[in-house]
mmCIF file of C-alpha atoms and ligand atoms in Angstrom:
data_model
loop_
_atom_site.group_PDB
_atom_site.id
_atom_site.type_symbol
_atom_site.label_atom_id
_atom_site.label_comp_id
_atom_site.label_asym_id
_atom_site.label_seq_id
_atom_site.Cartn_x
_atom_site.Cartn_y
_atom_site.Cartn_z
ATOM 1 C CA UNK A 18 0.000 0.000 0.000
ATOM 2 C CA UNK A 19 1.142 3.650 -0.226
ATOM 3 C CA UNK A 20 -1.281 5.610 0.851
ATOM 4 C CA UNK A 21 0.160 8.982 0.088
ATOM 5 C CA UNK A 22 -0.516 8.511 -3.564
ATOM 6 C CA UNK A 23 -3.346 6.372 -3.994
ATOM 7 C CA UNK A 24 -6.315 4.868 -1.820
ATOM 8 C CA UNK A 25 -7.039 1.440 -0.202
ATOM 9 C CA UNK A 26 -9.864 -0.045 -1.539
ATOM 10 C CA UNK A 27 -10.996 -3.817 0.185
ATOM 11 C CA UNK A 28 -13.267 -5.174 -2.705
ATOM 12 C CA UNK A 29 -15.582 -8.251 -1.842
ATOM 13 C CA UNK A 30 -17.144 -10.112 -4.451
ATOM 14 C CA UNK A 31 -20.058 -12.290 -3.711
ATOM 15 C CA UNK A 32 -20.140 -14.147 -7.272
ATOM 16 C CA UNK A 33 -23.496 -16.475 -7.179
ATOM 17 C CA UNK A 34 -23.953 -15.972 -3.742
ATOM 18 C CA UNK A 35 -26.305 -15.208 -1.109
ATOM 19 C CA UNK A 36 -29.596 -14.413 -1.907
ATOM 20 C CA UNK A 37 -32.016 -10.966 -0.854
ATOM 21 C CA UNK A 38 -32.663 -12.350 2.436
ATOM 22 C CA UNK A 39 -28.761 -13.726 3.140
ATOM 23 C CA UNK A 40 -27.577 -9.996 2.049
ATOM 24 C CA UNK A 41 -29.439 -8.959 4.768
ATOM 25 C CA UNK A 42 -29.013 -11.171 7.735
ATOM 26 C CA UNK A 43 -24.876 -10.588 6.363
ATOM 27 C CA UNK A 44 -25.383 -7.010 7.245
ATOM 28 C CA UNK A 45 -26.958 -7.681 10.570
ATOM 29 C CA UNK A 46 -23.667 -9.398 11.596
ATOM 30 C CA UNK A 47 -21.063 -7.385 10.159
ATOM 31 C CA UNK A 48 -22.939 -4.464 11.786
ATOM 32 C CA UNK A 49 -21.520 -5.628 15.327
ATOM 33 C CA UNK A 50 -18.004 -5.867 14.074
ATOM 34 C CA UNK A 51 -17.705 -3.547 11.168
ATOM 35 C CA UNK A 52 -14.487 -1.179 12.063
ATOM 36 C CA UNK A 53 -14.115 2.763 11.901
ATOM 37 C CA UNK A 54 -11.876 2.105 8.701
ATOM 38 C CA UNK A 55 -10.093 5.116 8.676
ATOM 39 C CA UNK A 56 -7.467 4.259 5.569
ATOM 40 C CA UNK A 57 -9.312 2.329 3.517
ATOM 41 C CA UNK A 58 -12.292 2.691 1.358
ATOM 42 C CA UNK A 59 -14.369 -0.946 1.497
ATOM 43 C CA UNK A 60 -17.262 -2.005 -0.902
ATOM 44 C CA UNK A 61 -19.244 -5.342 -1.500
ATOM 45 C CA UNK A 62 -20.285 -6.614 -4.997
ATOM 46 C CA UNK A 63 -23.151 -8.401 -5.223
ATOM 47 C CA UNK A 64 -25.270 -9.569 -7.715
ATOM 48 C CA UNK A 65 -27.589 -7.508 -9.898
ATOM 49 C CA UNK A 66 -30.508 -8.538 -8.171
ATOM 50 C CA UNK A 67 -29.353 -7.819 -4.730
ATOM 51 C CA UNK A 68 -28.201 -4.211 -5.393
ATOM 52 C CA UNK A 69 -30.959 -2.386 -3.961
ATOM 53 C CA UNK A 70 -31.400 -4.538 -0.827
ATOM 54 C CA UNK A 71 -27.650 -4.377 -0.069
ATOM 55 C CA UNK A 72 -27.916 -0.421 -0.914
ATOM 56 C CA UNK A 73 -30.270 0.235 2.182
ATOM 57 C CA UNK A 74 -28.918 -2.784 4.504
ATOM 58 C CA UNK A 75 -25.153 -1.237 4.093
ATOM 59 C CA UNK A 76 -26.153 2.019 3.959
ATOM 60 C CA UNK A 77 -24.778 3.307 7.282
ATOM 61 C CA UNK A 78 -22.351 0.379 7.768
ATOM 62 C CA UNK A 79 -20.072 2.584 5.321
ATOM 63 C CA UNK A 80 -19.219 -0.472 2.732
ATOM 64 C CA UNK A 81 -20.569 0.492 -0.638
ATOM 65 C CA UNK A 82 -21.969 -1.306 -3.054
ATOM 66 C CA UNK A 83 -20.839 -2.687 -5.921
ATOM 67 C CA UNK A 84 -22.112 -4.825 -9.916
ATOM 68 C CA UNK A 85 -20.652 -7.877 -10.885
ATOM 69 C CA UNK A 86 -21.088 -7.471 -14.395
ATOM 70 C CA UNK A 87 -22.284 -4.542 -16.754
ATOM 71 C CA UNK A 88 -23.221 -4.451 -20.522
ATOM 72 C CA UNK A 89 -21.669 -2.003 -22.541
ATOM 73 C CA UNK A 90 -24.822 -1.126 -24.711
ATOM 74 C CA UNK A 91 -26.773 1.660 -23.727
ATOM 75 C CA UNK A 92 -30.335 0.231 -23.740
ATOM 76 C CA UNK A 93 -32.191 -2.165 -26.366
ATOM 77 C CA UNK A 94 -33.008 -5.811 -27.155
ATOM 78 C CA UNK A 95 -30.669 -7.280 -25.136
ATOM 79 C CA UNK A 96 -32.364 -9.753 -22.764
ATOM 80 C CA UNK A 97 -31.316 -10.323 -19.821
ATOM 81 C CA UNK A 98 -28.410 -7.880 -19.972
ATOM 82 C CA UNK A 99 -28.094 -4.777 -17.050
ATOM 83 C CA UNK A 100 -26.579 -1.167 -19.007
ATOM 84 C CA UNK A 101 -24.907 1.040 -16.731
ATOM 85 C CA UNK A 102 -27.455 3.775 -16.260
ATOM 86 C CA UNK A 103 -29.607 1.236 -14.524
ATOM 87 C CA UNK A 104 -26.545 0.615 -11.845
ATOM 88 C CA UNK A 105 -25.715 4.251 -11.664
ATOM 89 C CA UNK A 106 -29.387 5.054 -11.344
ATOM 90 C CA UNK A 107 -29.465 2.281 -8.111
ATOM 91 C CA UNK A 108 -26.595 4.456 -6.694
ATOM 92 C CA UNK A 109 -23.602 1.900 -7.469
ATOM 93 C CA UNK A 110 -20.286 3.626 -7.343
ATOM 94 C CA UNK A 111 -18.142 0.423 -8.766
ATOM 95 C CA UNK A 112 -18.497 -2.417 -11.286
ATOM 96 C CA UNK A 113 -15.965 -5.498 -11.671
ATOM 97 C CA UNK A 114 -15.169 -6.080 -15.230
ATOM 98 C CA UNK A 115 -13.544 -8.674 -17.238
ATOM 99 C CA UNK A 116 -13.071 -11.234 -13.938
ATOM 100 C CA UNK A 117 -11.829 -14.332 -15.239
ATOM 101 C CA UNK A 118 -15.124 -16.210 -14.248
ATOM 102 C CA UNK A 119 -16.674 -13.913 -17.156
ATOM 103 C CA UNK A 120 -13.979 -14.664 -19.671
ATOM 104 C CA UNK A 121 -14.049 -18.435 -19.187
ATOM 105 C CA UNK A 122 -17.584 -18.832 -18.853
ATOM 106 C CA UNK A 123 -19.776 -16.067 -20.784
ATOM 107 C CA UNK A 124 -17.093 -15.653 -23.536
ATOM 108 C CA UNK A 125 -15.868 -12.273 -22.340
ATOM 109 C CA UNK A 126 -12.624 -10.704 -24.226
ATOM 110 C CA UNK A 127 -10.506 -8.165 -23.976
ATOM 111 C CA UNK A 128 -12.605 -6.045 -26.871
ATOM 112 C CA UNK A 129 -15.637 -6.187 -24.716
ATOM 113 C CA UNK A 130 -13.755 -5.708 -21.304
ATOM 114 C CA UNK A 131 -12.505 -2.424 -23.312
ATOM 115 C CA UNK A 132 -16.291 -1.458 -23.972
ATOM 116 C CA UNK A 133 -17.385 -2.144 -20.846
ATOM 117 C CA UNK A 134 -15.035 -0.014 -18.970
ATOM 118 C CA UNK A 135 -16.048 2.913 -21.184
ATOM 119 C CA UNK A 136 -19.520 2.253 -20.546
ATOM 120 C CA UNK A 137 -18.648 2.432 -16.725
ATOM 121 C CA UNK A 138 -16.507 5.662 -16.876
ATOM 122 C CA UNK A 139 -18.749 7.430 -19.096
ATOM 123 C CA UNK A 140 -21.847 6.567 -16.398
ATOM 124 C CA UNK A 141 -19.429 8.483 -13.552
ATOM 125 C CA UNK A 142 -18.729 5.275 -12.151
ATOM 126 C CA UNK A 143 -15.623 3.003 -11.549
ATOM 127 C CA UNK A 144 -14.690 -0.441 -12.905
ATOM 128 C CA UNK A 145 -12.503 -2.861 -11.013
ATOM 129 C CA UNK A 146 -11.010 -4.430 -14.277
ATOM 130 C CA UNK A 147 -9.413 -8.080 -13.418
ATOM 131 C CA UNK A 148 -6.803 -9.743 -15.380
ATOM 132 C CA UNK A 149 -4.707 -12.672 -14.298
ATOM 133 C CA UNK A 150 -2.653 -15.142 -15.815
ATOM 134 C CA UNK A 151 -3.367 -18.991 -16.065
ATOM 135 C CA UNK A 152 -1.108 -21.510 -14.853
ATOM 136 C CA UNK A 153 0.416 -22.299 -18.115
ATOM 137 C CA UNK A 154 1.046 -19.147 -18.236
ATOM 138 C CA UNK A 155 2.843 -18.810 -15.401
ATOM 139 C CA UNK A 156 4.482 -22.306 -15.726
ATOM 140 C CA UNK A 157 5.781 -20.537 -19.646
ATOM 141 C CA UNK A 158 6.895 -17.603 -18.249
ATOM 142 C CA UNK A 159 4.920 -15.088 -20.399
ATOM 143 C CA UNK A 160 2.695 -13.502 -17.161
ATOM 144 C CA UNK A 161 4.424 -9.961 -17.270
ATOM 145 C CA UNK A 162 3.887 -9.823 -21.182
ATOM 146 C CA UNK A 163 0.124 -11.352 -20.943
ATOM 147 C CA UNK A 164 -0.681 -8.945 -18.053
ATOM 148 C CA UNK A 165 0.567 -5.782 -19.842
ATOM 149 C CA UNK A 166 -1.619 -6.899 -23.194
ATOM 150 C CA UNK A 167 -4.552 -7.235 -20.708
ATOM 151 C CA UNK A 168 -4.226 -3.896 -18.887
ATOM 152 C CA UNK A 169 -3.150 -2.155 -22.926
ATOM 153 C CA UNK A 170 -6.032 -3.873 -23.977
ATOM 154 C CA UNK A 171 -8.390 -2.741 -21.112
ATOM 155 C CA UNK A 172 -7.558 0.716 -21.417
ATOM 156 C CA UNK A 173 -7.410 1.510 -25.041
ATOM 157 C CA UNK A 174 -8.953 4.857 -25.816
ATOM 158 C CA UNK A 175 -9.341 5.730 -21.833
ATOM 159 C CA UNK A 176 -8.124 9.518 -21.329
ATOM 160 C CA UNK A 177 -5.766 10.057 -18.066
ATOM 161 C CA UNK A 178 -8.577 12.215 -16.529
ATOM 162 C CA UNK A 179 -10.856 9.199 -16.403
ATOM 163 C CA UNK A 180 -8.094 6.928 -15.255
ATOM 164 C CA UNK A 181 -7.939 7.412 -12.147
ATOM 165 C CA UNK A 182 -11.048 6.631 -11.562
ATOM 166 C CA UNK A 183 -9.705 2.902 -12.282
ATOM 167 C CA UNK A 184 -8.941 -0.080 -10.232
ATOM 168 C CA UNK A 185 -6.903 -2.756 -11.505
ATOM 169 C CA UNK A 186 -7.592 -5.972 -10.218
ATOM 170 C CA UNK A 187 -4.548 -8.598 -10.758
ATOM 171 C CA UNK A 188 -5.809 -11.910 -9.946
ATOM 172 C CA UNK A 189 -3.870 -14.981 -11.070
ATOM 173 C CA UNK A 190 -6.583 -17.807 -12.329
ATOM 174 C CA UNK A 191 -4.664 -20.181 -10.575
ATOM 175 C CA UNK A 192 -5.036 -18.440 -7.295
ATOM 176 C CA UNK A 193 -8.961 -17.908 -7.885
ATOM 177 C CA UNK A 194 -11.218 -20.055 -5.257
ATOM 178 C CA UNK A 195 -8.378 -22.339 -4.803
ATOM 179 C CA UNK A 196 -6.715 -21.584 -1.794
ATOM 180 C CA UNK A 197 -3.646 -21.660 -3.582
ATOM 181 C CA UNK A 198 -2.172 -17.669 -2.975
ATOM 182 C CA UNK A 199 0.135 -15.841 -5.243
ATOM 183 C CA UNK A 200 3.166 -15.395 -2.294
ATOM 184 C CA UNK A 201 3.233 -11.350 -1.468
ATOM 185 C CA UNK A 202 6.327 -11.160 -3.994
ATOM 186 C CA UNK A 203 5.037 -12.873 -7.344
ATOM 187 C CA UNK A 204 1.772 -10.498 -6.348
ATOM 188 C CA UNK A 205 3.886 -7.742 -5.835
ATOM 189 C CA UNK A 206 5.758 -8.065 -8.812
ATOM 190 C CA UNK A 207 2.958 -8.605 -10.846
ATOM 191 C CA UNK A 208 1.427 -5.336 -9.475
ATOM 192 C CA UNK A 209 4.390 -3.707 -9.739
ATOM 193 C CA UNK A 210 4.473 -4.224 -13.327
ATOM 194 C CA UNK A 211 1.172 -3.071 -13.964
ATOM 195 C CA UNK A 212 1.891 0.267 -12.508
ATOM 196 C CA UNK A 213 4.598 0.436 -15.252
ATOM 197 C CA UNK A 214 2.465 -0.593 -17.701
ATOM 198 C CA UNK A 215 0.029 2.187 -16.800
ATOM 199 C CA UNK A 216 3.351 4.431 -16.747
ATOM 200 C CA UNK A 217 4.701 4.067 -19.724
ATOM 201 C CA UNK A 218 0.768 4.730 -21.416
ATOM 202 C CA UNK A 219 -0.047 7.593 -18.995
ATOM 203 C CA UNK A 220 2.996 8.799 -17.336
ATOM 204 C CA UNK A 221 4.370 8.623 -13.463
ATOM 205 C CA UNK A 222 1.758 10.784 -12.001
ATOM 206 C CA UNK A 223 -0.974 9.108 -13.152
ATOM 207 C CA UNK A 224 0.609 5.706 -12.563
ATOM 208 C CA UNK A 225 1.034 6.480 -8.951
ATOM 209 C CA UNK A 226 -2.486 7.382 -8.305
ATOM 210 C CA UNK A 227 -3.829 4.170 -9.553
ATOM 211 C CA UNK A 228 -5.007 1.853 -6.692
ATOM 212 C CA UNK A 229 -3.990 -1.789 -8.016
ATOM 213 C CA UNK A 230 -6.005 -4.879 -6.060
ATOM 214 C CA UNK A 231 -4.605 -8.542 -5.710
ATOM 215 C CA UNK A 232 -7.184 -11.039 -5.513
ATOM 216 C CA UNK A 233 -7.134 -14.981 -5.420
ATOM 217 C CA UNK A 234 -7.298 -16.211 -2.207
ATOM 218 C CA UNK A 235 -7.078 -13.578 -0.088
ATOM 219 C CA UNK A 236 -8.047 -14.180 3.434
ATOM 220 C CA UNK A 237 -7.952 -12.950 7.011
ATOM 221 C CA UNK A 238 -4.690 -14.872 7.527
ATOM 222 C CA UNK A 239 -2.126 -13.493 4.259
ATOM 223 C CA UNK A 240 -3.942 -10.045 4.127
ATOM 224 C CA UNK A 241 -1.408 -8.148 5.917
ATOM 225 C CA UNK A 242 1.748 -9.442 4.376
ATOM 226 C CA UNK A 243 0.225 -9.023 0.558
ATOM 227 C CA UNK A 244 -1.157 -5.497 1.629
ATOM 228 C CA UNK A 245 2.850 -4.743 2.561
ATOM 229 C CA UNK A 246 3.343 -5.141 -0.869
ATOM 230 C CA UNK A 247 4.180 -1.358 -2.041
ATOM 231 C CA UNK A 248 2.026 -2.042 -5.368
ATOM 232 C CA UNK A 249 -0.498 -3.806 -3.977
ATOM 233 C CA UNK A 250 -3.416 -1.388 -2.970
ATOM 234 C CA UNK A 251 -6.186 -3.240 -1.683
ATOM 235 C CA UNK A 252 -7.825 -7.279 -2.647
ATOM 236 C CA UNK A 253 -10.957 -8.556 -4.389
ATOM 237 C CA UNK A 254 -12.008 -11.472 -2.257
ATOM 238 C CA UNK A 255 -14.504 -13.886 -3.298
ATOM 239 C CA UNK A 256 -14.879 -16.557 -0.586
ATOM 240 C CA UNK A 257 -13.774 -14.710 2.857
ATOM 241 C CA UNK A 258 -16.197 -11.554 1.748
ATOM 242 C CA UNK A 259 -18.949 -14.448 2.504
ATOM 243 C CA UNK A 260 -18.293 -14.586 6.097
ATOM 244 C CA UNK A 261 -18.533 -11.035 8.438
ATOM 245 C CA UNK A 262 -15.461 -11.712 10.573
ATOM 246 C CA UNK A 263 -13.373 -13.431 7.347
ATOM 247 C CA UNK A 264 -14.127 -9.643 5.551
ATOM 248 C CA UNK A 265 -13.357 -7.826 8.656
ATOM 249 C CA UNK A 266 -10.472 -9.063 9.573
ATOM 250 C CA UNK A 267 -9.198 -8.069 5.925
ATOM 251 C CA UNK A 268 -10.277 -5.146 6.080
ATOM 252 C CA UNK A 269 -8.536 -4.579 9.750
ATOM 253 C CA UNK A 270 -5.018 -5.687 7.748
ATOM 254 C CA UNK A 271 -6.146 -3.028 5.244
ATOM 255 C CA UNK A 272 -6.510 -0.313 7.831
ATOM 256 C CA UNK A 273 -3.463 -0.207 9.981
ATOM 257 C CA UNK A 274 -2.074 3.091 11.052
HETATM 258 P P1 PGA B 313 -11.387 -15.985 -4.062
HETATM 259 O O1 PGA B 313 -11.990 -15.172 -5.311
HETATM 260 O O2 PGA B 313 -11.015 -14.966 -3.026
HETATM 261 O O3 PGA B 313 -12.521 -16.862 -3.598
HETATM 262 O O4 PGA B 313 -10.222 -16.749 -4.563
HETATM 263 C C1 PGA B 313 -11.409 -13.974 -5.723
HETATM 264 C C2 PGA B 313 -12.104 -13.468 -6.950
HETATM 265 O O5 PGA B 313 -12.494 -14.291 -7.798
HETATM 266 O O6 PGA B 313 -12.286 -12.254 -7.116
#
């Protein structure tokens, strides 16, 4: 973290999870442990569905709320699909984009990652935009080269201006729901890369005010050492955002004078 620059932001994502009535017995319990988090800014994504219940059971809990998912058309025949005036217009500040559930699963690729975050900015919101590397990757040694295509890729066509309204996510596929964790170095080195990606497209300034997340198995036990990572700014957690004193604990790590 380096808070000078940029801000801490502890990201939880609920995926498929928890229904209307869960959300709210969740905010019941966090209520009696939720922390004054002074350093860090913390937000829950839930799914579509469960936006405006988690809106008013959060409300004065201070975690915002976040989408899972967005489509980058405006409005039209497009069943099933959520634009992001209708998030904006329920009050949502951040949307993930591009996680690599979405890619594997709903065919999602970098070209409509890149729409998607424009959709996002140009609503006044924020995207969290994920990109990892698998395995193979890793195992081949391309993950610095794959990352910065990802993040190029992600960005084309976004002015500096609009930027820094961006959160990089870097979560390693391999790491995802496995309980397998990225050790704080290969995170921070990944992260650390990123930032120069983003420098040598926008510049040091800008770089430095980017808040970069590491997510894949990020719990309440190897918060605090991947948080020490200078580049690492925050996490997206899937499964420890499920439980109130999992999240709280990360976002205690997060939060330390
Ligand atoms: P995990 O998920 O913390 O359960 O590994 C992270 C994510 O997919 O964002």
């Amino acid at each position: 973290m380096n808070r000078r620059y940029r801000k801490t932001v502890i990201a939880g994502n609920w995926k498929m999870n928890m229904t209307a009535s869960e959300t709210k017995k969740f905010a019941e319990d966090i209520r009696k442990i939720m922390p004054r988090a002074k350093w860090c800014e913390t937000l829950l994504c839930v799914p579509a569905c469960n936006i405006p219940v988690a809106s008013k059971a959060f409300k004065d809990l201070r975690i915002s709320v976040g989408a899972e998912n967005v489509y980058f058309e405006e409005k039209g025949a497009y069943t099933g699909e959520v634009s992001a005036e209708m998030l904006k217009d329920l009050a949502v500040k951040y949307v993930i984009i591009g996680h690599s559930e979405r890619r594997q699963y709903f065919g999602e690729t970098d070209q409509t990652v890149n729409k998607k975050v424009h959709a996002v900015l140009n609503a006044g919101m924020s995207p969290i935009i994920c990109v990892g590397e698998s395995l193979e990757q890793r195992e081949t040694g391309i993950t610095n080269e794959w990352i910065a295509l990802q993040v190029k890729s992600a960005l084309f066509g976004v002015p500096a201006d609009k930027l820094r309204r961006c959160i990089i996510a870097y979560e390693p596929i391999w790491a995802i729901g496995t309980g397998k964790t990225a050790t704080a170095e290969q995170a921070g080195e990944v992260c650390s890369n990123i930032r120069a990606t983003i420098r040598s497209l926008y510049g040091a300034r800008v770089a430095r005010s980017v808040t970069i997340q590491y997510g894949g198995s990020m719990n309440e036990k190897n918060a605090a050492e991947l948080l020490a990572q200078p580049d690492i700014d925050g996490g997206l957690i899937g499964g420890a955002s499920l439980v109130p004193e999992k999240f709280v604990e990360i976002i205690n790590a997060a939060n330390q004078e």
